Tab-separated table of C-alpha atoms and ligand atoms in Angstrom:
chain	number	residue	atom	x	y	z
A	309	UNK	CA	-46.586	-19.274	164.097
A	310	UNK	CA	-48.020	-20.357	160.785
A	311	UNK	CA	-47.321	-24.017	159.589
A	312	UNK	CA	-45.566	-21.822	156.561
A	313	UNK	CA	-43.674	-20.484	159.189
A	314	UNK	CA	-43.041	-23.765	161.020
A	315	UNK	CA	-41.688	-25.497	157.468
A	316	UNK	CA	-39.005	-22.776	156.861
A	317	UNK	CA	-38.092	-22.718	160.877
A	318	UNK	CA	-34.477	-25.272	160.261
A	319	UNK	CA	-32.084	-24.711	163.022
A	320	UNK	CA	-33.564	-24.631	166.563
A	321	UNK	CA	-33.734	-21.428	168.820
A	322	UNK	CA	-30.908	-21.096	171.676
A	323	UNK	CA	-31.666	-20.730	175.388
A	324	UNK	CA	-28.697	-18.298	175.569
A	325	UNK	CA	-25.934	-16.985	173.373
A	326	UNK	CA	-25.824	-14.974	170.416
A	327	UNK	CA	-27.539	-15.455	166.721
A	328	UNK	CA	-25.735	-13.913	164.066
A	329	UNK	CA	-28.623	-13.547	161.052
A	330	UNK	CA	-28.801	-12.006	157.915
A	331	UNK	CA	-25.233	-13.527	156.937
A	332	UNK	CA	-24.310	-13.435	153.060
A	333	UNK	CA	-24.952	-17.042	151.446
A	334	UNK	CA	-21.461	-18.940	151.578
A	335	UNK	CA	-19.911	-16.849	154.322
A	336	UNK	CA	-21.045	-18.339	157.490
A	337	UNK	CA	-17.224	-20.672	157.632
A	338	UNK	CA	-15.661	-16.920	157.165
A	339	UNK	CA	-17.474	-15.822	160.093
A	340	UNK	CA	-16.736	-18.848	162.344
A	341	UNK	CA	-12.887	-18.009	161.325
A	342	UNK	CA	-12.918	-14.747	161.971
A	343	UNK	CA	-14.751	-15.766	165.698
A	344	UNK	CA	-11.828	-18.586	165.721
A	345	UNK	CA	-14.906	-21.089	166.668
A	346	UNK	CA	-12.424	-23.465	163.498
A	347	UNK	CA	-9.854	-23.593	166.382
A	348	UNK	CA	-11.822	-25.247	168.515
A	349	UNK	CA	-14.278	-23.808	171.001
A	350	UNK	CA	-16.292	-25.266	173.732
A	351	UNK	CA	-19.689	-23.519	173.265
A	352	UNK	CA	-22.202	-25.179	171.107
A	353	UNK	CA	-22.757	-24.014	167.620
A	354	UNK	CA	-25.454	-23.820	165.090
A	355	UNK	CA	-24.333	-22.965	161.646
A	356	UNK	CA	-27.206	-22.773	158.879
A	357	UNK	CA	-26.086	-22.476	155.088
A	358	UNK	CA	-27.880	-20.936	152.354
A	359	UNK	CA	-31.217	-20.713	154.168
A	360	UNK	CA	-34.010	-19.353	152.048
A	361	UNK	CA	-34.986	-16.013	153.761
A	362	UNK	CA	-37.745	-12.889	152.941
A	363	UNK	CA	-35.049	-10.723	153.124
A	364	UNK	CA	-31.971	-11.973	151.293
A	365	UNK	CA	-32.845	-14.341	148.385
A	366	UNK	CA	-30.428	-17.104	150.779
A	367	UNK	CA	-28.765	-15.925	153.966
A	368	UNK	CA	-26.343	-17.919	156.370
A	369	UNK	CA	-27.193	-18.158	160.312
A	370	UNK	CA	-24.687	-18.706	163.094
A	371	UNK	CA	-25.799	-19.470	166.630
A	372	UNK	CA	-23.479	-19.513	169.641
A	373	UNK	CA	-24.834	-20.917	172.843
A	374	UNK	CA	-23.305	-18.838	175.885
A	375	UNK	CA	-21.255	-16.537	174.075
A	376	UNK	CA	-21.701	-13.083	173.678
A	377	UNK	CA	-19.596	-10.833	171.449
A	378	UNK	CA	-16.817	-7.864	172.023
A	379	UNK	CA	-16.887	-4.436	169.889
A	380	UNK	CA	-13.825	-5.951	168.225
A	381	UNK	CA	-15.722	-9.275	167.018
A	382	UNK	CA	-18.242	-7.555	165.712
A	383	UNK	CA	-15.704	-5.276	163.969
A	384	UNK	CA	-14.908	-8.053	162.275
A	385	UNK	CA	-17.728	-9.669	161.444
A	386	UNK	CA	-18.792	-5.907	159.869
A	387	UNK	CA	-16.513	-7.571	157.248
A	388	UNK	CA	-17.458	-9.893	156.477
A	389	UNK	CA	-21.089	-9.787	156.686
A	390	UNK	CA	-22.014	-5.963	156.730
A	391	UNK	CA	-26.000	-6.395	156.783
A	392	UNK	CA	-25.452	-8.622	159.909
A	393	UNK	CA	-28.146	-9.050	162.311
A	394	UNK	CA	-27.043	-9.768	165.897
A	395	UNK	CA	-29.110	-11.117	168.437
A	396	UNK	CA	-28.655	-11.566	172.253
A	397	UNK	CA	-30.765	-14.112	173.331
A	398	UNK	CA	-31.057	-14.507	177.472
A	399	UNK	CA	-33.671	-16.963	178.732
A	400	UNK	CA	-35.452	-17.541	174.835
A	401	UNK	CA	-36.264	-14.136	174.045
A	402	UNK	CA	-34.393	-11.341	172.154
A	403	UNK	CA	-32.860	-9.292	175.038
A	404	UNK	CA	-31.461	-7.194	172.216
A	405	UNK	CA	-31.366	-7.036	168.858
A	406	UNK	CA	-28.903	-4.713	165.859
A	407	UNK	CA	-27.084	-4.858	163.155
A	408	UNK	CA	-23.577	-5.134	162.915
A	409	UNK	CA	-21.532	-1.835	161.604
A	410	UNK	CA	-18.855	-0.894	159.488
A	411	UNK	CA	-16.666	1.219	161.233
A	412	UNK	CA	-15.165	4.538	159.818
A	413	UNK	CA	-11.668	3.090	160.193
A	414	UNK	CA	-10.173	-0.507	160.518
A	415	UNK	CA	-7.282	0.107	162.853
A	416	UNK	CA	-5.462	-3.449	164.363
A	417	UNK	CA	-7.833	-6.242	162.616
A	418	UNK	CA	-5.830	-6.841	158.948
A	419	UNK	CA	-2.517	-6.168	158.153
A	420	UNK	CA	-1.343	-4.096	154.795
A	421	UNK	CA	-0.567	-6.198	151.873
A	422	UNK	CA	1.633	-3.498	151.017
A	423	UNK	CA	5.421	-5.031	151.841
A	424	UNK	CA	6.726	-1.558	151.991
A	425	UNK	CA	4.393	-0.264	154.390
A	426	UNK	CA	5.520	1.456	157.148
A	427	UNK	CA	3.194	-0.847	159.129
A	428	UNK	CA	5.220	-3.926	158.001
A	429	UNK	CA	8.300	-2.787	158.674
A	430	UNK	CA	8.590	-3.446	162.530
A	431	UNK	CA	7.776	-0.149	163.721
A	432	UNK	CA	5.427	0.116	166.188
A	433	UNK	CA	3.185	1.476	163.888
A	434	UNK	CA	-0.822	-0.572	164.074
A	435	UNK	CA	-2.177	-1.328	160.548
A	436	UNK	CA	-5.217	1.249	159.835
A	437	UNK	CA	-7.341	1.656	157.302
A	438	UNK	CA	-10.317	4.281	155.923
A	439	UNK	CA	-13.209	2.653	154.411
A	440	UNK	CA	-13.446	3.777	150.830
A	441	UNK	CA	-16.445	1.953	149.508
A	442	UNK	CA	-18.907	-0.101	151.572
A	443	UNK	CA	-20.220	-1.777	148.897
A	444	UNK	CA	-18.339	-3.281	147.202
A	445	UNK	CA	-16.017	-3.393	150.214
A	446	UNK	CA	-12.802	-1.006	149.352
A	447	UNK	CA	-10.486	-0.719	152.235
A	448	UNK	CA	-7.726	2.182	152.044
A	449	UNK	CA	-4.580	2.085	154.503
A	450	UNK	CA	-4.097	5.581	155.802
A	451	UNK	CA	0.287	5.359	155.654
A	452	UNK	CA	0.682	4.164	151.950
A	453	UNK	CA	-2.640	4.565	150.425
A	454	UNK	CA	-3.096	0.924	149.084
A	455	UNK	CA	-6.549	0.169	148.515
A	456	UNK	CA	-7.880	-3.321	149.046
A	457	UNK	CA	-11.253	-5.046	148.032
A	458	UNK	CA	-13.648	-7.580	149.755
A	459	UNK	CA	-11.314	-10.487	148.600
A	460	UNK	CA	-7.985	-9.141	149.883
A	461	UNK	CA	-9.538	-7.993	152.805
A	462	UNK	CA	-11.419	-11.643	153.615
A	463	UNK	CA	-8.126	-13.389	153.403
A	464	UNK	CA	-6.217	-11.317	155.506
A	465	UNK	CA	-9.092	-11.732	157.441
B	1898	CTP	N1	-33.591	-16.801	167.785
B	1898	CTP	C1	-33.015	-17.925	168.385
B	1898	CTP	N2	-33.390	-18.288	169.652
B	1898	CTP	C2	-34.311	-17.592	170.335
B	1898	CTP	C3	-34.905	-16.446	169.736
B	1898	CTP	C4	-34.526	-16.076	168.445
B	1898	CTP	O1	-32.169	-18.574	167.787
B	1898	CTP	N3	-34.651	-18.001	171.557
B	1898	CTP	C5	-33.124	-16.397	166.444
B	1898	CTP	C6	-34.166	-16.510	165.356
B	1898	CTP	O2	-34.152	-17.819	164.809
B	1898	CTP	C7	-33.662	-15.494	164.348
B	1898	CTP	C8	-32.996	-14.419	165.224
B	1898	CTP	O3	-32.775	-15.034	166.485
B	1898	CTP	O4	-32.638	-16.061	163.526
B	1898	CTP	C9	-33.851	-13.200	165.395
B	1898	CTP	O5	-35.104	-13.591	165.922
B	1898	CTP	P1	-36.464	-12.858	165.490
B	1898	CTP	O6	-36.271	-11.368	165.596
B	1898	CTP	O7	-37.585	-13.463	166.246
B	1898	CTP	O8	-36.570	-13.356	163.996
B	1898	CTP	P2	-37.103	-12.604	162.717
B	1898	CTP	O9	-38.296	-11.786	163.052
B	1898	CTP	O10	-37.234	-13.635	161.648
B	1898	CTP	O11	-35.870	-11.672	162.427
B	1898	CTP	P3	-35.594	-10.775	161.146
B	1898	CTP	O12	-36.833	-10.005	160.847
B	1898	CTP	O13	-34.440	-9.925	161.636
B	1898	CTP	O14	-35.205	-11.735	160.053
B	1899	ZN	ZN1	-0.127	0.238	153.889
Protein backbone atom coordinates (compact mmCIF):
# COMPACT_ATOMS: atom_id res chain seq x y z
CA UNK A 1 0.00 0.00 0.00
CA UNK A 2 1.26 3.45 -0.83
CA UNK A 3 1.47 6.08 2.06
CA UNK A 4 -1.19 7.92 -0.52
CA UNK A 5 -3.04 4.98 -0.04
CA UNK A 6 -2.50 4.70 3.72
CA UNK A 7 -3.74 8.66 4.20
CA UNK A 8 -7.13 8.08 2.42
CA UNK A 9 -7.52 4.42 4.27
CA UNK A 10 -10.33 6.08 7.33
CA UNK A 11 -12.43 3.35 8.68
CA UNK A 12 -10.61 0.09 9.58
CA UNK A 13 -11.06 -3.30 7.67
CA UNK A 14 -13.50 -6.01 9.39
CA UNK A 15 -12.42 -9.54 10.34
CA UNK A 16 -15.91 -10.71 9.22
CA UNK A 17 -19.17 -9.25 8.04
CA UNK A 18 -20.20 -7.41 5.15
CA UNK A 19 -18.89 -3.87 3.56
CA UNK A 20 -21.36 -2.09 1.71
CA UNK A 21 -19.08 0.47 -0.70
CA UNK A 22 -19.72 2.67 -3.34
CA UNK A 23 -22.82 4.22 -1.34
CA UNK A 24 -24.20 7.70 -2.70
CA UNK A 25 -22.78 10.68 -0.42
CA UNK A 26 -25.56 11.38 2.33
CA UNK A 27 -27.28 8.02 2.10
CA UNK A 28 -25.40 5.76 4.31
CA UNK A 29 -28.37 6.64 7.55
CA UNK A 30 -30.96 5.49 4.60
CA UNK A 31 -29.18 2.36 4.28
CA UNK A 32 -28.77 1.60 8.02
CA UNK A 33 -32.79 2.19 8.06
CA UNK A 34 -33.59 0.24 5.49
CA UNK A 35 -31.10 -2.73 7.31
CA UNK A 36 -33.10 -1.55 10.64
CA UNK A 37 -29.35 -1.37 12.25
CA UNK A 38 -31.44 2.52 13.78
CA UNK A 39 -33.50 -0.03 15.83
CA UNK A 40 -30.91 -1.28 17.52
CA UNK A 41 -28.66 -4.16 16.53
CA UNK A 42 -26.00 -6.04 18.27
CA UNK A 43 -23.31 -6.37 15.54
CA UNK A 44 -20.72 -3.73 15.34
CA UNK A 45 -20.94 -1.06 12.77
CA UNK A 46 -18.74 1.14 10.76
CA UNK A 47 -20.47 3.91 8.98
CA UNK A 48 -18.12 6.33 6.83
CA UNK A 49 -19.74 9.65 5.39
CA UNK A 50 -18.79 11.47 2.41
CA UNK A 51 -15.45 9.71 1.93
CA UNK A 52 -13.43 11.04 -0.94
CA UNK A 53 -13.23 8.08 -3.44
CA UNK A 54 -11.57 7.50 -7.31
CA UNK A 55 -14.72 6.44 -8.28
CA UNK A 56 -17.53 8.64 -7.00
CA UNK A 57 -16.39 12.27 -6.39
CA UNK A 58 -17.63 11.27 -2.31
CA UNK A 59 -19.15 7.90 -1.54
CA UNK A 60 -20.61 6.57 1.89
CA UNK A 61 -19.25 3.09 3.42
CA UNK A 62 -21.14 0.81 5.78
CA UNK A 63 -19.43 -2.09 7.52
CA UNK A 64 -21.26 -4.79 9.47
CA UNK A 65 -19.19 -7.11 11.56
CA UNK A 66 -20.85 -10.73 11.45
CA UNK A 67 -23.67 -10.05 9.36
CA UNK A 68 -24.25 -11.14 6.08
CA UNK A 69 -27.16 -10.05 3.89
CA UNK A 70 -30.56 -11.80 2.40
CA UNK A 71 -31.72 -11.31 -1.44
CA UNK A 72 -34.41 -9.14 0.13
CA UNK A 73 -31.83 -6.66 1.94
CA UNK A 74 -30.07 -6.21 -0.84
CA UNK A 75 -33.33 -5.57 -2.73
CA UNK A 76 -33.53 -2.87 -0.78
CA UNK A 77 -30.49 -1.45 -0.57
CA UNK A 78 -30.72 -1.61 -4.78
CA UNK A 79 -32.75 1.48 -3.70
CA UNK A 80 -31.29 3.15 -2.29
CA UNK A 81 -27.84 2.90 -3.41
CA UNK A 82 -28.02 1.24 -6.97
CA UNK A 83 -24.10 1.35 -7.79
CA UNK A 84 -23.61 -0.54 -4.45
CA UNK A 85 -20.63 -2.56 -3.93
CA UNK A 86 -21.04 -5.51 -1.53
CA UNK A 87 -18.39 -7.26 0.02
CA UNK A 88 -18.23 -10.53 2.08
CA UNK A 89 -15.38 -10.45 4.07
CA UNK A 90 -14.48 -14.04 5.99
CA UNK A 91 -11.15 -14.17 7.82
CA UNK A 92 -9.77 -10.40 6.21
CA UNK A 93 -10.05 -11.12 2.71
CA UNK A 94 -12.84 -10.57 0.10
CA UNK A 95 -14.52 -14.04 -0.04
CA UNK A 96 -16.78 -12.35 -2.56
CA UNK A 97 -17.33 -9.37 -4.02
CA UNK A 98 -20.69 -7.61 -6.48
CA UNK A 99 -22.71 -5.08 -6.89
CA UNK A 100 -26.00 -4.73 -5.68
CA UNK A 101 -29.03 -4.91 -8.43
CA UNK A 102 -32.10 -3.37 -9.28
CA UNK A 103 -34.56 -5.83 -9.74
CA UNK A 104 -37.09 -5.93 -12.71
CA UNK A 105 -39.97 -5.64 -10.25
CA UNK A 106 -40.35 -4.41 -6.56
CA UNK A 107 -42.99 -6.77 -5.27
CA UNK A 108 -43.55 -6.64 -1.04
CA UNK A 109 -40.73 -3.89 -0.05
CA UNK A 110 -42.92 -0.30 -0.39
CA UNK A 111 -46.36 0.16 -0.29
CA UNK A 112 -48.47 2.34 -3.07
CA UNK A 113 -48.98 5.88 -2.19
CA UNK A 114 -51.93 5.54 -4.20
CA UNK A 115 -55.01 5.46 -1.39
CA UNK A 116 -57.20 3.87 -3.93
CA UNK A 117 -55.05 1.14 -4.79
CA UNK A 118 -56.26 -2.08 -4.83
CA UNK A 119 -53.16 -2.93 -2.75
CA UNK A 120 -54.37 -0.60 0.07
CA UNK A 121 -57.54 -1.67 0.30
CA UNK A 122 -57.16 -4.89 2.50
CA UNK A 123 -57.16 -7.36 -0.11
CA UNK A 124 -54.69 -9.72 -0.06
CA UNK A 125 -53.22 -8.22 -2.85
CA UNK A 126 -48.81 -7.55 -2.22
CA UNK A 127 -47.74 -4.05 -3.40
CA UNK A 128 -45.65 -4.50 -6.84
CA UNK A 129 -44.05 -2.39 -8.85
CA UNK A 130 -42.12 -2.26 -12.58
CA UNK A 131 -39.09 -0.22 -12.66
CA UNK A 132 -39.62 2.56 -15.15
CA UNK A 133 -36.42 4.51 -15.02
CA UNK A 134 -33.24 3.48 -13.16
CA UNK A 135 -31.86 6.60 -13.19
CA UNK A 136 -33.44 8.78 -12.00
CA UNK A 137 -35.25 6.11 -9.98
CA UNK A 138 -39.08 5.91 -11.41
CA UNK A 139 -41.01 3.19 -9.80
CA UNK A 140 -44.47 2.16 -11.54
CA UNK A 141 -47.14 -0.01 -9.51
CA UNK A 142 -48.42 -2.65 -11.86
CA UNK A 143 -52.55 -2.40 -10.39
CA UNK A 144 -53.05 1.47 -10.73
CA UNK A 145 -50.18 2.66 -12.70
CA UNK A 146 -48.90 5.41 -10.23
CA UNK A 147 -45.47 6.22 -10.86
CA UNK A 148 -43.16 7.19 -8.04
CA UNK A 149 -39.59 8.82 -7.98
CA UNK A 150 -36.39 8.30 -5.83
CA UNK A 151 -37.95 10.59 -3.08
CA UNK A 152 -41.33 8.88 -2.71
CA UNK A 153 -39.82 5.74 -3.00
CA UNK A 154 -36.91 6.52 -0.09
CA UNK A 155 -39.58 7.47 2.33
CA UNK A 156 -41.72 4.70 1.97
CA UNK A 157 -38.63 3.10 2.23
N1 LIG B 1 -12.62 -4.30 3.30
C1 LIG B 1 -12.78 -4.37 4.69
N2 LIG B 1 -12.16 -5.37 5.40
C2 LIG B 1 -11.40 -6.29 4.79
C3 LIG B 1 -11.22 -6.23 3.38
C4 LIG B 1 -11.85 -5.21 2.66
O1 LIG B 1 -13.47 -3.55 5.27
N3 LIG B 1 -10.81 -7.23 5.53
C5 LIG B 1 -13.34 -3.25 2.56
C6 LIG B 1 -12.45 -2.23 1.90
O2 LIG B 1 -12.16 -1.18 2.82
C7 LIG B 1 -13.33 -1.74 0.77
C8 LIG B 1 -14.16 -2.98 0.40
O3 LIG B 1 -14.04 -3.86 1.50
O4 LIG B 1 -14.25 -0.75 1.24
C9 LIG B 1 -13.67 -3.65 -0.85
O5 LIG B 1 -12.30 -3.97 -0.68
P1 LIG B 1 -11.26 -3.90 -1.90
O6 LIG B 1 -11.85 -4.62 -3.08
O7 LIG B 1 -9.93 -4.34 -1.41
O8 LIG B 1 -11.20 -2.33 -2.10
P2 LIG B 1 -11.06 -1.49 -3.43
O9 LIG B 1 -10.11 -2.15 -4.36
O10 LIG B 1 -10.78 -0.09 -3.01
O11 LIG B 1 -12.53 -1.61 -3.97
P3 LIG B 1 -13.20 -0.83 -5.18
O12 LIG B 1 -12.27 -0.89 -6.34
O13 LIG B 1 -14.48 -1.62 -5.36
O14 LIG B 1 -13.44 0.57 -4.67
ZN1 LIG C 1 -50.94 1.35 -6.80
Amino acid sequence: MSSGEEKLLKISKIKEGTVIDHIPAGKALKVLSVLRIDRGCNHTVSIGINIKSKKLNHKDVVKIESRFLEKNELDKISLVAPDATISIIRDYEIYEKFRVELPDSVVGIINCNNQNCITNSGEPVPPEFKVKSKKPLVLTCVYCERNMGEGEVHSLL
